[in-house]
Short mmCIF file of C-alpha atoms in Angstrom, two decimals:
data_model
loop_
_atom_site.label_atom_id
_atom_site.label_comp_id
_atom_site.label_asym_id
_atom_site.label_seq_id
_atom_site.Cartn_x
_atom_site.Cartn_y
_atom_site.Cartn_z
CA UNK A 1 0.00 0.00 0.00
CA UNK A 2 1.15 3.28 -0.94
CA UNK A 3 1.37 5.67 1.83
CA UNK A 4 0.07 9.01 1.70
CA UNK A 5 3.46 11.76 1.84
CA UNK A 6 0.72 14.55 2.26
CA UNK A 7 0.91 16.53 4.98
CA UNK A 8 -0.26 20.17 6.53
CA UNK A 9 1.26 23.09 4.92
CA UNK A 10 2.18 25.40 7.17
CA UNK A 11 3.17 29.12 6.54
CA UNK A 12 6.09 30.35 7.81
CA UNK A 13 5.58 33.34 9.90
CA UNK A 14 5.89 36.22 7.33
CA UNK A 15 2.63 35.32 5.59
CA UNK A 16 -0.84 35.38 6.97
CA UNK A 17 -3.41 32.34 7.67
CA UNK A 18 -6.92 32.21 8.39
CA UNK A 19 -5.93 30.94 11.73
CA UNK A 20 -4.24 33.93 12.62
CA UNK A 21 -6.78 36.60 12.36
CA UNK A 22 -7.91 37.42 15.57
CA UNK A 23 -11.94 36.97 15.99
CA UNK A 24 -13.84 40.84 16.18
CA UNK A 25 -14.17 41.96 19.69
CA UNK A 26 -18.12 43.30 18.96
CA UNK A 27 -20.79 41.17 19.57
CA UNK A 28 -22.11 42.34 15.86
CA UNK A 29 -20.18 41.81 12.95
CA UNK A 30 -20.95 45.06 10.39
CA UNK A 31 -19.63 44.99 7.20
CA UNK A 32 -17.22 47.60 6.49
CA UNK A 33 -17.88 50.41 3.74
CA UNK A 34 -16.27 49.68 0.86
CA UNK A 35 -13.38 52.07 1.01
CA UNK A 36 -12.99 54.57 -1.99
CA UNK A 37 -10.23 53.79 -4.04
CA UNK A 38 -7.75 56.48 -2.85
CA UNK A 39 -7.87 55.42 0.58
CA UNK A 40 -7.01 51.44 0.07
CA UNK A 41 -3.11 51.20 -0.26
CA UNK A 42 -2.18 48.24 -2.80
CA UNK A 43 -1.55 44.65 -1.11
CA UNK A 44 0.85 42.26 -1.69
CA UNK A 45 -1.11 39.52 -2.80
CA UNK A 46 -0.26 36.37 -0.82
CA UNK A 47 -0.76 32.70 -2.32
CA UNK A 48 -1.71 29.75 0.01
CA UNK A 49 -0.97 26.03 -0.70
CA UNK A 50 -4.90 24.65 -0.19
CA UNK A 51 -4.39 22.41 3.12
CA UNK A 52 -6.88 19.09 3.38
CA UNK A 53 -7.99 17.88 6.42
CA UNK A 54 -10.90 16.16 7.18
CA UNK A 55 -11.69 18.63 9.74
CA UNK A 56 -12.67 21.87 8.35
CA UNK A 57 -12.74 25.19 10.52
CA UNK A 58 -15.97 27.16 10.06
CA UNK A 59 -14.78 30.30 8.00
CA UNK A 60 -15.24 33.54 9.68
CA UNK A 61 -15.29 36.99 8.19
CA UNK A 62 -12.06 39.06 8.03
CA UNK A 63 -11.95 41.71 10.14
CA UNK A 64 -11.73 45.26 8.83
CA UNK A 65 -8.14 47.08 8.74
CA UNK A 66 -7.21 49.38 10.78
CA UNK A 67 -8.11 52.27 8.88
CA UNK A 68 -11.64 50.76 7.92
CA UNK A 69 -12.51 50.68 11.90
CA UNK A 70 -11.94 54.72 12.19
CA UNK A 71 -14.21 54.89 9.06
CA UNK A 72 -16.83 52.41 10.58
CA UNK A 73 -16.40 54.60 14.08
CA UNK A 74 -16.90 57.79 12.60
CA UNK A 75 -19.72 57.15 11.01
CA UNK A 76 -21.41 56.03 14.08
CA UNK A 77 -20.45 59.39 16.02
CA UNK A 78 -21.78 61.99 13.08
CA UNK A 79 -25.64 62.47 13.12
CA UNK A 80 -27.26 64.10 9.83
CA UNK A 81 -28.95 67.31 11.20
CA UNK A 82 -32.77 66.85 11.42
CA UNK A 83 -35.23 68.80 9.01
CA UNK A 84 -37.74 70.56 11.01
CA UNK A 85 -41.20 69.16 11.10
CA UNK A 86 -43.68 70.40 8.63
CA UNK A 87 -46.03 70.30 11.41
CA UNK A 88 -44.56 72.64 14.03
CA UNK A 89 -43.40 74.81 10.70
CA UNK A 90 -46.91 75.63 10.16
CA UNK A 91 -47.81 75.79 13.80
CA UNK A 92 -45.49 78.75 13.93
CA UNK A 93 -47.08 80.32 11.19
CA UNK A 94 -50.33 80.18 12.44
CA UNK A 95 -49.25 81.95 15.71
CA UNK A 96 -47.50 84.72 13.72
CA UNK A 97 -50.22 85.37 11.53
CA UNK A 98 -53.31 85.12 14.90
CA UNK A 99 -50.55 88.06 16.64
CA UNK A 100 -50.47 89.56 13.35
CA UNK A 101 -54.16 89.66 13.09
CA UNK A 102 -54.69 90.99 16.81
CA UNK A 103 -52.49 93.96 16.13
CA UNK A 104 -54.31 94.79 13.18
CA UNK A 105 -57.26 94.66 14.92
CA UNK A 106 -56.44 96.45 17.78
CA UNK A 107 -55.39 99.65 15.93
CA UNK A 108 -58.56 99.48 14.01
CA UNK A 109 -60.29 100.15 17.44
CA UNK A 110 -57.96 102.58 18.50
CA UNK A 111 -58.44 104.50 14.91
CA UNK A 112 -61.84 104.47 15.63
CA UNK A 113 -62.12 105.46 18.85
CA UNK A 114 -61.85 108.94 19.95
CA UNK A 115 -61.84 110.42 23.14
CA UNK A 116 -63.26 113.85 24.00
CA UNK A 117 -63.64 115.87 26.86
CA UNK A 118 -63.90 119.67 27.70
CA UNK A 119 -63.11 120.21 31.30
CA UNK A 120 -64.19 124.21 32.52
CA UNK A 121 -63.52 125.64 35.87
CA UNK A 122 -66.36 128.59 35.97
CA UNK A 123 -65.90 132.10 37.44
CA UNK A 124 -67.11 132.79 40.81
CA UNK A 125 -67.84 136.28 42.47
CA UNK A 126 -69.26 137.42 46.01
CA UNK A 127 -72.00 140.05 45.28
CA UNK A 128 -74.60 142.01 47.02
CA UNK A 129 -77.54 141.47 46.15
CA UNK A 130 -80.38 144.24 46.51
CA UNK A 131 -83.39 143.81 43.53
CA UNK A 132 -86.93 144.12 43.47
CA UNK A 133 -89.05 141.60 41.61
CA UNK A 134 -92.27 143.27 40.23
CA UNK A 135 -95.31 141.09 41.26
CA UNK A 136 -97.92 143.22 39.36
CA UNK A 137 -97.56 141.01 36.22
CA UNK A 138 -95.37 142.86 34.38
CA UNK A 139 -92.23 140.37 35.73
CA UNK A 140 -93.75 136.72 34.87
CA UNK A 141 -90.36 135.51 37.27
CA UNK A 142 -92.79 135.08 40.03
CA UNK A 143 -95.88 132.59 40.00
CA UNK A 144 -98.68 133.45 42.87
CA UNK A 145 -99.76 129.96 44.43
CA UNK A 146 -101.40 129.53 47.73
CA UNK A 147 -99.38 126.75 50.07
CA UNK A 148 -101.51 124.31 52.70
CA UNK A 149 -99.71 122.57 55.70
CA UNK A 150 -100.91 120.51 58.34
CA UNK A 151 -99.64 119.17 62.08
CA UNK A 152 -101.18 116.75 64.08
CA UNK A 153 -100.87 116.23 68.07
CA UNK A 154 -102.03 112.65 69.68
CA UNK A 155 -103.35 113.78 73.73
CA UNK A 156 -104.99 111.35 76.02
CA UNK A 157 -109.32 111.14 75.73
CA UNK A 158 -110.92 112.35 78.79
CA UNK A 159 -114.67 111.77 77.69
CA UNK A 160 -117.31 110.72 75.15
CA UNK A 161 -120.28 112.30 72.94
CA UNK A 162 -122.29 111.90 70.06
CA UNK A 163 -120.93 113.11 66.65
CA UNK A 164 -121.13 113.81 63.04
CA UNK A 165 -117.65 113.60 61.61
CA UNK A 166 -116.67 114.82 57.58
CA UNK A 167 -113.44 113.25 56.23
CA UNK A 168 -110.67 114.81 55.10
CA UNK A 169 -107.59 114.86 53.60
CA UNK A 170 -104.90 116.14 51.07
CA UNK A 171 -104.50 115.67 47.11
CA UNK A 172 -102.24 116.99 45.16
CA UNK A 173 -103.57 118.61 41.91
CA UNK A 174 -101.88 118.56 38.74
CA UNK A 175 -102.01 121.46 35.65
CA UNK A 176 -101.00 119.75 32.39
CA UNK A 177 -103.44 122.71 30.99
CA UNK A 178 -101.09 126.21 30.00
CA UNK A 179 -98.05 127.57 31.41
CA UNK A 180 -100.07 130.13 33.15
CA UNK A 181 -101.66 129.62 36.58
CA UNK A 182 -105.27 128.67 37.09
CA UNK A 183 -107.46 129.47 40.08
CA UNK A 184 -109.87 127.26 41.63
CA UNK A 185 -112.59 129.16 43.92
CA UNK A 186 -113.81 128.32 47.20
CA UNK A 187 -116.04 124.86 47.54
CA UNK A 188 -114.27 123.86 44.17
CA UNK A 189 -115.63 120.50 43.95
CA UNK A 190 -113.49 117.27 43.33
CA UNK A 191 -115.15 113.94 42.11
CA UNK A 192 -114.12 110.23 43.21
CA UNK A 193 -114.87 107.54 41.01
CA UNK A 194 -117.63 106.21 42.67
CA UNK A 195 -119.37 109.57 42.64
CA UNK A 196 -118.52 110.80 46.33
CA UNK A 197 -117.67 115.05 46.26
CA UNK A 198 -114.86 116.64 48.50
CA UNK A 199 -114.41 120.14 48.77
CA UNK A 200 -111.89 123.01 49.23
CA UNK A 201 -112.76 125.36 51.82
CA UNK A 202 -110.71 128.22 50.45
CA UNK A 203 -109.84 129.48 46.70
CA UNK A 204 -106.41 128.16 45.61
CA UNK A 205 -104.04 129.30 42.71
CA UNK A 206 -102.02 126.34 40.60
CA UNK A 207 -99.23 126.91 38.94
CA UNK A 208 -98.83 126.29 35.14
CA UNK A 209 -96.53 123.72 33.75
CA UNK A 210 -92.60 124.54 32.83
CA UNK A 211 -90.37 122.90 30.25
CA UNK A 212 -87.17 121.51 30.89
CA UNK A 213 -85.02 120.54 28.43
CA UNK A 214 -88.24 119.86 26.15
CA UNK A 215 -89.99 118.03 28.45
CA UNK A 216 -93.20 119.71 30.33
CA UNK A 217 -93.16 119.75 34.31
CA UNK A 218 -96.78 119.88 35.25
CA UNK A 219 -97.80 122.59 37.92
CA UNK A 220 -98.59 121.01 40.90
CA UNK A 221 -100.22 122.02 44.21
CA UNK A 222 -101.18 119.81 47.52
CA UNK A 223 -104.47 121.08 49.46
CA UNK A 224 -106.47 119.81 51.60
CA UNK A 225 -110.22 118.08 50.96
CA UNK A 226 -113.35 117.94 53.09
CA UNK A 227 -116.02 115.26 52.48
CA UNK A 228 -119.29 117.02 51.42
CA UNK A 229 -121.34 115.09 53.92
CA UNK A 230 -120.30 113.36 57.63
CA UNK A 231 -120.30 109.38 57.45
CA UNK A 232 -117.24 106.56 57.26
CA UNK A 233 -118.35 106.15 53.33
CA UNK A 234 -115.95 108.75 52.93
CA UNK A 235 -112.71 107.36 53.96
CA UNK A 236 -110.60 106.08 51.53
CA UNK A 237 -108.33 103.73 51.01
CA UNK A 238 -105.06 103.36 48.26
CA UNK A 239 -104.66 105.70 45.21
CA UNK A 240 -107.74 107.49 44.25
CA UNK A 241 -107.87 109.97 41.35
CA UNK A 242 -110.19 113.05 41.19
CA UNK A 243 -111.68 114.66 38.15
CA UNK A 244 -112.95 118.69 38.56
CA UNK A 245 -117.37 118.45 37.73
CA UNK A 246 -117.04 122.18 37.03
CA UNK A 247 -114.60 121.87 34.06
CA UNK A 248 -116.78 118.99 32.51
CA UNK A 249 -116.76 119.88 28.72
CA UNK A 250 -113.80 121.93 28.61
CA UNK A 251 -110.12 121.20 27.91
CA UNK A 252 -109.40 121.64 31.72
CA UNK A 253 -110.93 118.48 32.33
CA UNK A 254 -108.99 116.02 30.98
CA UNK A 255 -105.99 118.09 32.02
CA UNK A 256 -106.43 119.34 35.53
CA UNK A 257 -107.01 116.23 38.16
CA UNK A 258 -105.85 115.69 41.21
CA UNK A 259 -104.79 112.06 43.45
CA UNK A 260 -104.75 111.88 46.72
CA UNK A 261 -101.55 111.89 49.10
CA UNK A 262 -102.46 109.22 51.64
CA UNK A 263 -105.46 108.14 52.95
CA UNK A 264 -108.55 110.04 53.63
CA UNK A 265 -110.06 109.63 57.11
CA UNK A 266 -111.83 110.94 59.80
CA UNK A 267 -115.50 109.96 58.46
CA UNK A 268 -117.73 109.29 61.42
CA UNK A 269 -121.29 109.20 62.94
CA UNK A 270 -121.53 108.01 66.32
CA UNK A 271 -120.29 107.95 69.81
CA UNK A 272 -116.39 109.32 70.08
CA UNK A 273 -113.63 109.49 72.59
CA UNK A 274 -112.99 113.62 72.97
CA UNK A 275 -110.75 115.88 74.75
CA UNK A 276 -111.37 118.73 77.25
CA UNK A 277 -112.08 122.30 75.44
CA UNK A 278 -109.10 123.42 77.71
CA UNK A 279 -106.59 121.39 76.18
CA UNK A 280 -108.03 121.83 72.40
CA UNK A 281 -107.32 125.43 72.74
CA UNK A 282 -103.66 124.44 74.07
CA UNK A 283 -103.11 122.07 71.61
CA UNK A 284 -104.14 124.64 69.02
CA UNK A 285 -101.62 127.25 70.00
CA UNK A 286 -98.93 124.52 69.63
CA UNK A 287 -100.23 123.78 66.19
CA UNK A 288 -100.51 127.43 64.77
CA UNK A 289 -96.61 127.65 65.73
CA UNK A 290 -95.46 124.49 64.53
CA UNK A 291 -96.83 125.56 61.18
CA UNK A 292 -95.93 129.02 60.94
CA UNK A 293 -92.07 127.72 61.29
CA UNK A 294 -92.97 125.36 58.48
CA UNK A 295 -93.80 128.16 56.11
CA UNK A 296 -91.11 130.00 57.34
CA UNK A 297 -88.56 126.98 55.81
CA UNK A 298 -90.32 126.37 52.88
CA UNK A 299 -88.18 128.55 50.78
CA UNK A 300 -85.13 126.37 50.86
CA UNK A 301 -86.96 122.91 51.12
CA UNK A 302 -86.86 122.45 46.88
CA UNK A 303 -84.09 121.93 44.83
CA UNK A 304 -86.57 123.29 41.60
CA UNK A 305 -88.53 125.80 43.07
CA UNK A 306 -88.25 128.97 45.90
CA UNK A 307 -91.24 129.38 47.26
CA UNK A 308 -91.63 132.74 49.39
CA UNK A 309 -94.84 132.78 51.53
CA UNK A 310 -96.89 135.66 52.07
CA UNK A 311 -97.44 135.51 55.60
CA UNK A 312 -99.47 138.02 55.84
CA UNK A 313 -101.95 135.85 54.70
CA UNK A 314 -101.29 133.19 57.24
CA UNK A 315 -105.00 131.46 57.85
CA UNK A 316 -106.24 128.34 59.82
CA UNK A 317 -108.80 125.98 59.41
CA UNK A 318 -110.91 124.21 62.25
CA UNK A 319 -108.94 122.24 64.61
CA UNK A 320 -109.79 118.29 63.60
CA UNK A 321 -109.96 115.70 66.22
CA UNK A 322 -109.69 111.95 65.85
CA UNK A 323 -110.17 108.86 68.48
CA UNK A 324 -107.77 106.42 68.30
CA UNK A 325 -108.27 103.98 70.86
CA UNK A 326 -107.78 105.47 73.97
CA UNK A 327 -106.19 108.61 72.58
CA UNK A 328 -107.67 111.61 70.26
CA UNK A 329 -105.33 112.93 67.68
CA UNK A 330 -106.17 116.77 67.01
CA UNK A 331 -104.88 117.76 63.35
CA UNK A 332 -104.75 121.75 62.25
CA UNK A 333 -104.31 122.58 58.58
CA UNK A 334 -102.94 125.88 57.85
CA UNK A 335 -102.95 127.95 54.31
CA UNK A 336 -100.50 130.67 52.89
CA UNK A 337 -100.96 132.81 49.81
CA UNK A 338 -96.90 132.64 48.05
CA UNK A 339 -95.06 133.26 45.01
CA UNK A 340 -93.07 130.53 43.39
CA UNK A 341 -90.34 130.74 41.41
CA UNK A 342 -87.93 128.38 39.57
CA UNK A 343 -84.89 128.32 41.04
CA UNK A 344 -82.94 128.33 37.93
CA UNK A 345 -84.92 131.07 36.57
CA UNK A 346 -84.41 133.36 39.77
CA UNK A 347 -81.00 132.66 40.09
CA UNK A 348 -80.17 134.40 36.59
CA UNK A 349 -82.36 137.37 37.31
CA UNK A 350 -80.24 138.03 40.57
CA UNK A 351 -76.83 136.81 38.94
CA UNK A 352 -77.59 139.72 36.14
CA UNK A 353 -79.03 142.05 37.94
CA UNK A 354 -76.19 141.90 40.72
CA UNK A 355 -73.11 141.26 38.58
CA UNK A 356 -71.24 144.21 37.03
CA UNK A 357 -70.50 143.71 33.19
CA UNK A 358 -73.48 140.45 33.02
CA UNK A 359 -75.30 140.13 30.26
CA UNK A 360 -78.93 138.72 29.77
CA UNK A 361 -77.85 136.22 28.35
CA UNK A 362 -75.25 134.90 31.03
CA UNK A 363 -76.29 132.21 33.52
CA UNK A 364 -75.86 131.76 36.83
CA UNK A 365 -76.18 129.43 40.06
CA UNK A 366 -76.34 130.51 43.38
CA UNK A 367 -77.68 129.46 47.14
CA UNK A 368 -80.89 131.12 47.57
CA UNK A 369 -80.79 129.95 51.21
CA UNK A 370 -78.37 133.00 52.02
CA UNK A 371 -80.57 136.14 50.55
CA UNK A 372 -83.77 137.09 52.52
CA UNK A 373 -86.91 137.91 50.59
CA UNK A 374 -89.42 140.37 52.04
CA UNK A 375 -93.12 140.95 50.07
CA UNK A 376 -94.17 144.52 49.96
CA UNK A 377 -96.12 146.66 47.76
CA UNK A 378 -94.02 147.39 45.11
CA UNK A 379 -93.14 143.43 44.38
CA UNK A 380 -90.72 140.93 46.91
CA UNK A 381 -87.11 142.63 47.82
CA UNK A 382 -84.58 140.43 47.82
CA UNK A 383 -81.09 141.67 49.70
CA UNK A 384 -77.98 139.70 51.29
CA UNK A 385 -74.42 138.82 50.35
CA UNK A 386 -73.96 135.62 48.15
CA UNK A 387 -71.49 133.83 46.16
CA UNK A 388 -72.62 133.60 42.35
CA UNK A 389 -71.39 131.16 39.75
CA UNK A 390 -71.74 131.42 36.40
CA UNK A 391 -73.24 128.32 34.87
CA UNK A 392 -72.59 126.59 31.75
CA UNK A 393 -75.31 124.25 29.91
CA UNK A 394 -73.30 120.94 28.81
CA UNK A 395 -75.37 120.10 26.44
CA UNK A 396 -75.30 123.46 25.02
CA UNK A 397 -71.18 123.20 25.28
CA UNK A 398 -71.10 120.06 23.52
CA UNK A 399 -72.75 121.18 20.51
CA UNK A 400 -70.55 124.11 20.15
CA UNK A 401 -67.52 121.59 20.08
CA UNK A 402 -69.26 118.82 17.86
CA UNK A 403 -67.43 118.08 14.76
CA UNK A 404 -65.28 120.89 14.85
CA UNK A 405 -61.30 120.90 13.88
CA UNK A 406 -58.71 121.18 16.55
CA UNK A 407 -58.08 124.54 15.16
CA UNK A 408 -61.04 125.73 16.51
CA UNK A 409 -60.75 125.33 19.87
CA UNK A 410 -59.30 128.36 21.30
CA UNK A 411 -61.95 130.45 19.14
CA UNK A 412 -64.96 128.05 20.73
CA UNK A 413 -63.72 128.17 24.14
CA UNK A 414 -62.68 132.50 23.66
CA UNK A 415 -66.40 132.69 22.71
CA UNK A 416 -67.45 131.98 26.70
CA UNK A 417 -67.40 134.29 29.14
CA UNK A 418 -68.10 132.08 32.23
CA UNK A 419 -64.92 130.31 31.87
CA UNK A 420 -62.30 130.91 35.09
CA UNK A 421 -60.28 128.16 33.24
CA UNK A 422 -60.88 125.73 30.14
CA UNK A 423 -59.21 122.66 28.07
CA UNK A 424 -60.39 120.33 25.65
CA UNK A 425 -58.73 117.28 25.15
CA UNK A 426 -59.13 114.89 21.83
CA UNK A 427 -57.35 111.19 21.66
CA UNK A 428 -56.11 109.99 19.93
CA UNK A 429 -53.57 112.45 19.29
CA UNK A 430 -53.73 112.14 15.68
CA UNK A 431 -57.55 112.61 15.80
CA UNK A 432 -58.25 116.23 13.68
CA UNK A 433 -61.52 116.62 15.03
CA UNK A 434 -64.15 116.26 17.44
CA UNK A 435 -67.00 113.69 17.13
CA UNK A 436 -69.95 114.25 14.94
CA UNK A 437 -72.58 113.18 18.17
CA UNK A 438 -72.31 115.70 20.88
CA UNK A 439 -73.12 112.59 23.14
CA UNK A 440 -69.72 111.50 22.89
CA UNK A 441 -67.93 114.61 23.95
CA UNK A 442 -67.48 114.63 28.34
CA UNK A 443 -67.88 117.90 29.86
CA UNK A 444 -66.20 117.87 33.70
CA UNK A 445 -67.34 121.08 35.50
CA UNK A 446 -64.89 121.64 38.21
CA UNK A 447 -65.71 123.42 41.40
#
């Protein structure tokens, strides 16, 4: 038998095997990027005598050169910057454009806005005051009324009798009829709905109506009402409105009435709890006084009117009594002839007849409270030291100012003479003029 001389080649040490490349220390073998031709340096290409064996090694992959592991490493430490998202791209937009939006938006409210105001500080002037207002008609300042009061005191009963009481009460009557007065004689009769008459016991003047600012003010004037016959059918209960028989037919009818201001009591036939004469007649003297200092303050009591009582003609009616319970209440109603007069009105009569250098067409306000007004023959004196202010109508102000240029201001403002001090202010600042609506322009008044 021939014997087999074949044996295992093996390489000397200057060439390379298979067996002596060392296995890849990562878990994962990658497979290097095929270098660009520049970067391989030429090899010396080595030839192997084939070895057989009947045991064959399982082949393993060659493991990248030296300079294909800085490659390989590189590329795993460089990123590729990210492209934004399309998403948050247009998310941005949409914010830019909503701001965008607001601001336009924003000065389209501010353009059409404006701001306007007129702020005044009027004159002021301490004057003595020393006029006569004509009451003979030929001054129609003053308005002759006649005033009623009443006053009540409650005293303990001290017997009984029989009698026959009327009720009474006040209304107020209204004029809707004329700016001039109208007079109502004495027993003037006033109708209830349900048909029942009440009387006045004296003859009354009401006042007309007055406009203000367009709108009428009826004339109005409280008085009291008797019952035209004793009984408790009488007394009344809740609003009740009164119609005048005497004008039935006429235009007065429909436009002088009257309601009345409370209830209206005291109707009685019967047996009733009374008081001694002796302390009636007491009670009366307290009564008369109490309502002669009521008069006395009625002149400052309205903020529209000044009412200055005549009290020469100072009367009193019959002293009413009332049981209640154990008690009698004694009321007294008292009646004044007076002149009214509009505060506003009066206060520019004294404020140009008082004020050096006013004109009748200036307007003033003043505190009636301070001047003293005395009724004689000749018409109602009026004398006293008071501090006068010239007034300015806003309405009147902001009508001179509306729609007018900036230019124009000092000549508006030039064309008052009530003025201590004036500005008028427009905003924006680029605004040339003042709004069209007089509404929109603020006047402040300072004091």
């Amino acid at each position: 038998m021939k014997k087999n001389f074949l044996q295992d080649v093996v390489p000397s040490s200057s060439k390379r095997s298979i067996r002596d490349i060392p296995l890849p220390n990562h878990k994962e073998v990658r497979t290097p990027r095929k270098p660009k031709m520049r970067d391989v340096e030429p090899q010396e290409e080595v030839f192997e005598t084939p070895t057989y064996s009947s045991y064959e090694e399982p082949q393993r992959a060659p493991e990248p050169h030296a300079y294909q592991r800085e490659e390989v490493e590189e590329e795993e430490e460089y990123e590729a910057p990210r492209k934004p998202h399309k998403r948050k791209k247009s998310g941005s937009k949409k914010i830019i454009m909503a701001v965008g939006i607001g601001v336009l938006i924003f000065f389209a409210i501010l353009i059409g806005q404006t701001d306007a105001k007129i702020t005044i500080t009027p004159k002021k002037t301490t004057a003595e005051v020393a006029i006569v207002i004509p009451t003979d008609g030929t001054n129609k300042l003053a308005t002759k009324t006649q005033l009623s009061k009443s006053a009540s005191k409650t005293l303990p009963a001290t017997g009984e009798q029989q009698v026959e009481k009327q009720a009474s009460g006040k209304i107020r009557i209204t004029n809707k009829h004329k700016d001039a007065p109208q007079e109502l004689v004495k027993n003037t009769r006033f109708q209830a709905p349900n048909g029942l008459i009440y009387r006045i016991r004296d003859s009354i003047v009401i006042p007309g109506y007055t406009m203000n600012g367009g709108t009428m003010v009826p004339g109005t004037l409280d008085v009291e009402v008797f019952a035209d016959s004793a009984g408790e059918d009488y007394n009344t209960s809740g609003q009740v409105k009164f119609t005048i028989p005497g004008f039935s037919g006429k235009e007065q009818f429909d436009k002088i009435t009257a309601e009345n201001i409370g209830d209206i009591t005291g109707g009685y036939i019967g047996i009733q709890k009374v008081v001694s004469d002796e302390a009636k007649e007491q009670a009366r003297k307290d009564l008369e006084q109490d309502l002669q200092n009521q008069f006395s303050q009625d002149q400052n009591q309205s903020t529209e009117y000044v009412l200055v009582p005549d009290m020469s003609t100072l009367s009193f009616g019959e002293l009413q009594d009332k049981a209640q319970g154990d008690s009698v209440v004694l009321t007294l109603t008292a009646r004044v002839d007076a002149y009214s007069f509009v505060k506003k009105d009066l206060s520019n009569f004294i404020g140009q007849n008082s004020i050096s250098g006013a004109s009748t067409t200036d307007t003033f306000t003043l505190d009636t409270s301070k001047l003293a007004f005395l009724i004689g023959e000749d018409g109602i004196k009026v004398s006293g030291t008071s501090l006068i202010t010239y007034a300015t109508e806003s309405e009147k102000l902001q009508k001179d100012f509306a729609g007018k240029k900036r230019s124009e201001i000092a000549k508006i403002i030039d064309g008052y003479s009530s003025f201590e001090n004036a500005k008028a202010e427009l905003k924006p600042f680029w605004k040339s003029s003042f709004p069209e609506d007089p509404s929109k322009i603020e006047v402040i008044i300072q004091e």
